[in-house]
C-alpha positions as MATLAB code, in Angstrom:
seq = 'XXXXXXXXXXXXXXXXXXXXXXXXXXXXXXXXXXXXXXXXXXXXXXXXXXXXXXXXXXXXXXXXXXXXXXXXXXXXXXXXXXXXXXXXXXXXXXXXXXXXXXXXXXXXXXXXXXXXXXXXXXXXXXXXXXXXXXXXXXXXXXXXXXXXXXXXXXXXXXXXXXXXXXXXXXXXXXXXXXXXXXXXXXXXXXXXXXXXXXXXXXXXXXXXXXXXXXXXXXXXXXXXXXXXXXXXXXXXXXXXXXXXXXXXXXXXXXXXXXXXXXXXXXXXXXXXXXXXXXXXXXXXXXXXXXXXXXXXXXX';
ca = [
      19.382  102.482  106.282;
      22.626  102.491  108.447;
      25.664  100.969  106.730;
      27.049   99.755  110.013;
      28.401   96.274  110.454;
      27.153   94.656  113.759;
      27.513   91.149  115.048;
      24.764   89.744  117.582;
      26.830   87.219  119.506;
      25.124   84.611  121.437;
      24.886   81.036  122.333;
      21.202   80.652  122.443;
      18.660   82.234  120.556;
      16.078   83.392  123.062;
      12.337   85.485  122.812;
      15.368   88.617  123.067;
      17.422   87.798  120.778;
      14.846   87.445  118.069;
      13.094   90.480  119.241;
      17.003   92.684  118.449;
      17.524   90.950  115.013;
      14.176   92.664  114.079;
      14.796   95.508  115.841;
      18.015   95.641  113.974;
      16.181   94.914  110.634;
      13.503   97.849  111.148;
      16.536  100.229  110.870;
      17.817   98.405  108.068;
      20.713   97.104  109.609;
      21.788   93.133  108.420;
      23.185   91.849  111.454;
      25.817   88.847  111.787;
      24.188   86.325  114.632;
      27.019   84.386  115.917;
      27.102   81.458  117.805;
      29.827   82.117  120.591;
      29.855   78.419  120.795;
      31.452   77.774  116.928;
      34.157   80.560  117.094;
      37.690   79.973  117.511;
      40.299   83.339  117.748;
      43.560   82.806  117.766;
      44.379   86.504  119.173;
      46.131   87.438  115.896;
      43.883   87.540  114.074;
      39.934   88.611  113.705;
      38.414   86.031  111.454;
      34.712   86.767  110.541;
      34.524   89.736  113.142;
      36.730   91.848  111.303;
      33.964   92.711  109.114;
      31.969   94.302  112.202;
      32.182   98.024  113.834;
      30.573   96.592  116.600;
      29.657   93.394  118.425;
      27.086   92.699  120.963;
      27.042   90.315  123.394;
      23.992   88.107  124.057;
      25.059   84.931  125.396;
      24.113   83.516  128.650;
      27.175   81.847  129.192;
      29.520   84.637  131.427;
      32.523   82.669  130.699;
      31.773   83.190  126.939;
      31.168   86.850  127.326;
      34.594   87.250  129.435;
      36.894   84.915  126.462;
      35.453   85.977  123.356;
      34.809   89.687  124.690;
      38.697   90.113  125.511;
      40.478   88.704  122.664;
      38.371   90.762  120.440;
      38.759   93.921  122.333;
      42.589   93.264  122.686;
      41.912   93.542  118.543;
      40.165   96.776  118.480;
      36.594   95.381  118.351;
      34.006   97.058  120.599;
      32.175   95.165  122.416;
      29.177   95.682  124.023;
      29.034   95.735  126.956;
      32.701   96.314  127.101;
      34.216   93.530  129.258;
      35.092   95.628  132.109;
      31.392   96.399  132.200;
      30.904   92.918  131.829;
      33.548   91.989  134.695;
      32.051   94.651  137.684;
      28.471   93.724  136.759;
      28.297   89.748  136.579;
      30.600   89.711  140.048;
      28.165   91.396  143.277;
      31.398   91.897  144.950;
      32.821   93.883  142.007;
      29.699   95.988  141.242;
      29.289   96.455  145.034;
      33.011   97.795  145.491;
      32.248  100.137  141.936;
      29.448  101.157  143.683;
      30.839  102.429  146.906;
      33.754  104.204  144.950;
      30.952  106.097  143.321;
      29.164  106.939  146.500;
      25.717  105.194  145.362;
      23.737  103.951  148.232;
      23.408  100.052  148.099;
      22.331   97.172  151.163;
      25.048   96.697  153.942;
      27.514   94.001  153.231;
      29.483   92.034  154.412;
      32.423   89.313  152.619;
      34.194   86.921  153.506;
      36.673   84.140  152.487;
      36.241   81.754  155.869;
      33.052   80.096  157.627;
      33.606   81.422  160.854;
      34.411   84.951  159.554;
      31.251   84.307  157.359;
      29.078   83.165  160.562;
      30.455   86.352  162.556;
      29.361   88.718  159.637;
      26.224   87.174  159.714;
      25.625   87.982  163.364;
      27.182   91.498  163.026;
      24.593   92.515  160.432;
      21.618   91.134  162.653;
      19.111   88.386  161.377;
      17.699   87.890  158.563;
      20.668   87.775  156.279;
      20.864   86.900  152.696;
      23.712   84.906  151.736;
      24.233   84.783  147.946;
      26.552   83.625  145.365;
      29.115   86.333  144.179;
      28.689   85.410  140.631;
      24.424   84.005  139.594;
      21.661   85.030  138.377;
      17.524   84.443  138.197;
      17.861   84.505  142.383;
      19.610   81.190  141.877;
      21.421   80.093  145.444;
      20.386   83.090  146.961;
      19.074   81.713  150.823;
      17.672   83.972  153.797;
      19.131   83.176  157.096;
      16.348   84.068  159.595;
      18.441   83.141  162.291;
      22.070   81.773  163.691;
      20.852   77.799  163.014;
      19.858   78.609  159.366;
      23.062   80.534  158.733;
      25.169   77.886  160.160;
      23.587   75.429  158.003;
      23.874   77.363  154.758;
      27.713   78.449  155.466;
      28.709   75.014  156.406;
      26.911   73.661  153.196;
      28.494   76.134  150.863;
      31.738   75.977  152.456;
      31.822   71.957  151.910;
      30.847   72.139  147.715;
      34.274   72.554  147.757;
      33.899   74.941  144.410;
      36.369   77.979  144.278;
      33.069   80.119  143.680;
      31.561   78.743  147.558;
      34.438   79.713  149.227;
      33.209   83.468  149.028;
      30.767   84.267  151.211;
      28.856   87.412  150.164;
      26.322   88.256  153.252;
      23.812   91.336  152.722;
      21.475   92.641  155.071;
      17.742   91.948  154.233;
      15.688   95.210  152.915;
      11.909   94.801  154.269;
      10.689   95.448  150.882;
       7.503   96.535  150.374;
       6.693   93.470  148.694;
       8.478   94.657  145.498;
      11.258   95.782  144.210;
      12.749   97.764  140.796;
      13.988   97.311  137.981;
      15.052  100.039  135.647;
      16.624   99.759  132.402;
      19.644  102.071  131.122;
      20.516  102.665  127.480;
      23.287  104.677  126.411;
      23.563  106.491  129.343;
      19.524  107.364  129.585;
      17.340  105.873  132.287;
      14.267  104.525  129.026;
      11.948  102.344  131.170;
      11.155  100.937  134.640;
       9.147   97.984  136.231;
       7.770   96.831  139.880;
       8.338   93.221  140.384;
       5.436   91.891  143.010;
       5.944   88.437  144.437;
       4.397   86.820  147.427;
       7.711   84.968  147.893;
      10.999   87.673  149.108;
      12.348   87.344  145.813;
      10.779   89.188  143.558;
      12.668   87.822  140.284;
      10.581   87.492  137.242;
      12.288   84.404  137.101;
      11.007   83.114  139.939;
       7.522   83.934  139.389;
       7.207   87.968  140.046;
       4.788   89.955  137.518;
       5.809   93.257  136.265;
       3.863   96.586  136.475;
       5.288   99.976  134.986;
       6.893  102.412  136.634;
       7.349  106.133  136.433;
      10.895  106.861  135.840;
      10.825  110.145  138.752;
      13.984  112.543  138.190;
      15.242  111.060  141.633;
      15.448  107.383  139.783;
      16.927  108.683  137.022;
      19.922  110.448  138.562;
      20.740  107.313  140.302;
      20.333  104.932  137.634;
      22.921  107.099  135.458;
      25.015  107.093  138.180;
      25.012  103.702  138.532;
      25.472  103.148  134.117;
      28.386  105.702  134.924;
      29.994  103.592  137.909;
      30.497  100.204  136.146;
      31.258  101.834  132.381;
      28.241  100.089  131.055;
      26.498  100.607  127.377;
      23.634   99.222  128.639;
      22.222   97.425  131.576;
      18.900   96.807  133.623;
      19.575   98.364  137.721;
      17.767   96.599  140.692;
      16.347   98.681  143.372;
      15.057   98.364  146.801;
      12.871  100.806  148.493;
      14.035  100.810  151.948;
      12.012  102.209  154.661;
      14.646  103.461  156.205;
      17.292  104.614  153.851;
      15.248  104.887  150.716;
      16.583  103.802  147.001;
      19.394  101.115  147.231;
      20.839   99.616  144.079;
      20.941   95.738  144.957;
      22.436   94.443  141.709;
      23.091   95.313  138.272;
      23.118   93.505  135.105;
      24.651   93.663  132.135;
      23.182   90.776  129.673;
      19.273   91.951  130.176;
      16.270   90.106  129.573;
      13.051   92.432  128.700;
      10.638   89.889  127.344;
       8.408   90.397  129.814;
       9.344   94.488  130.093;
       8.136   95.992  127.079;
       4.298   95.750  127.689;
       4.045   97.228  130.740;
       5.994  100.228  130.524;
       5.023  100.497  127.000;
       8.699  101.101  125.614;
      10.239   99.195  122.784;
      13.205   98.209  124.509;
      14.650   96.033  121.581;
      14.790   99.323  119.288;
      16.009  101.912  122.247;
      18.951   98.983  122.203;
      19.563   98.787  118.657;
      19.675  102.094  117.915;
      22.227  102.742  120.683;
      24.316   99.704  118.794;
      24.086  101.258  115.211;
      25.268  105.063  117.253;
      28.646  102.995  118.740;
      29.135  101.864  115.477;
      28.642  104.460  113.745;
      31.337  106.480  116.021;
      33.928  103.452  115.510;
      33.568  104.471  111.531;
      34.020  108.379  112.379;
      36.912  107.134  114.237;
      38.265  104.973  111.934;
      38.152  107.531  108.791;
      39.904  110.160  111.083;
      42.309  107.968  111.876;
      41.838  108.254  115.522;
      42.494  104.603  115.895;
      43.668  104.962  119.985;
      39.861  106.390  120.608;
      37.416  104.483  122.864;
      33.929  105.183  121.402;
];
């Protein structure tokens, strides 16, 4: 039995969730589940989370993650993900931009803040595009241009929502997958499991309808998948691949808040536990830090 104080925060208690309290309580660790949605921090002071080495963040709601996730790191809580992780990872323009600082091959890409610069990327990359959302997930408002009408329509759409979120227009070249793509999940800084994702339809989102086959995690996978952990500081995180026929492996997104429901029985790895137990190790370095009084240390 660990003695070390963790916090699940969340605001809705999903098939995961459930699956880390137990995971939590199989290595004898009593959790705190938190509702992000009931807590109020005045930035002085820590409230119930002062009790905790550690908390982790499970909520679906990114602007949760991002408020409660600073004010208690600005405390000396850890957070996990931290909320830089949290910051590069939840924006594709931010993880992209990590990405290419780190030299790890991803689809070409194009931004832009004005329709007709948006329309001209377009063109430069050569049809069909994929225009997405900076900030989404589950594949939601993610559209494939096959051609200059279909762009136009999409741009001038997005650019009349009149949202401060439509006015970026992230454009990214389309990867003739071979009807599948990757998904590989990293835990404390170790590449533990990998799925295929097969869909009929071009996104192959589990969300949207894709089943999930294991994977062999090759040495080549690996590599790039720490990389990746590496580039955007992340604890822990699920990578998505493409297997290009041209270039080979690009990372197309990464996330921080993963789902694995659907994960563990195919690749056969109890994902819930290889979590946990990296919680209860960043915990248990916060108390080594503490009781050496090495309070400046990031653990």
């Amino acid at each position: 039995m660990s003695d070390a104080t963790i916090a699940i925060l969340h605001t809705r208690i999903r098939t995961e969730e459930r699956l880390l309290i137990e995971a939590f309580d199989h290595l004898g660790v009593q959790v705190d589940v938190v509702d992000a949605r009931d807590v109020a921090l005045d930035g002085r002071s820590l409230g119930r989370f002062a009790a905790h080495d550690v908390v982790l963040d499970r909520t679906v709601s990114l602007a949760a993650s991002q408020t409660v996730g600073r004010v208690l790191e600005s405390m000396g809580i850890r957070f996990v993900n931290r909320c830089r992780a949290i910051d590069r990872c939840s924006d594709k323009l931010r993880t992209n931009v990590a990405l290419n600082a780190a030299g790890i091959p991803t689809p070409e890409m194009r931004v832009a803040v004005g329709a007709s610069a948006a329309l001209e990327a377009a063109e430069d990359l050569g049809y069909p595009v994929v225009l997405k959302p900076t900030i989404g997930s589950w594949g939601r408002l993610v559209a494939r241009a096959n051609d200059r009408d279909a762009a136009e329509a999409i741009i001038e759409h997005r650019a009349m929502l009149g949202s401060a979120a439509q006015q970026v227009f992230y454009i990214q070249e389309h990867v003739e997958k071979p009807g599948r793509d990757l998904r590989l999940f990293v835990v404390g800084g170790e590449t533990i499991a990998g799925i295929a994702r097969m869909s009929d339809h071009w996104v192959t989102n589990t969300a949207r309808g894709a089943s999930a086959s294991g994977y062999e995690i090759t040495p080549e996978l690996d590599r790039l998948c720490r990389g990746v952990s590496e580039a955007v500081g992340a604890d822990i995180c699920a990578v998505d691949l493409f297997e290009c026929p041209r270039r080979g492996l690009l990372v197309n997104e990464v996330n921080h808040s993963l789902e694995f429901r659907n994960s563990i029985e195919p690749t056969g790895v109890d994902i819930p536990l290889r979590i946990a137990e990296n919680v209860v190790s960043i915990a248990q370095g916060r108390q080594a830090i503490v009781s050496s009084g090495q309070i400046g240390v990031s653990v």
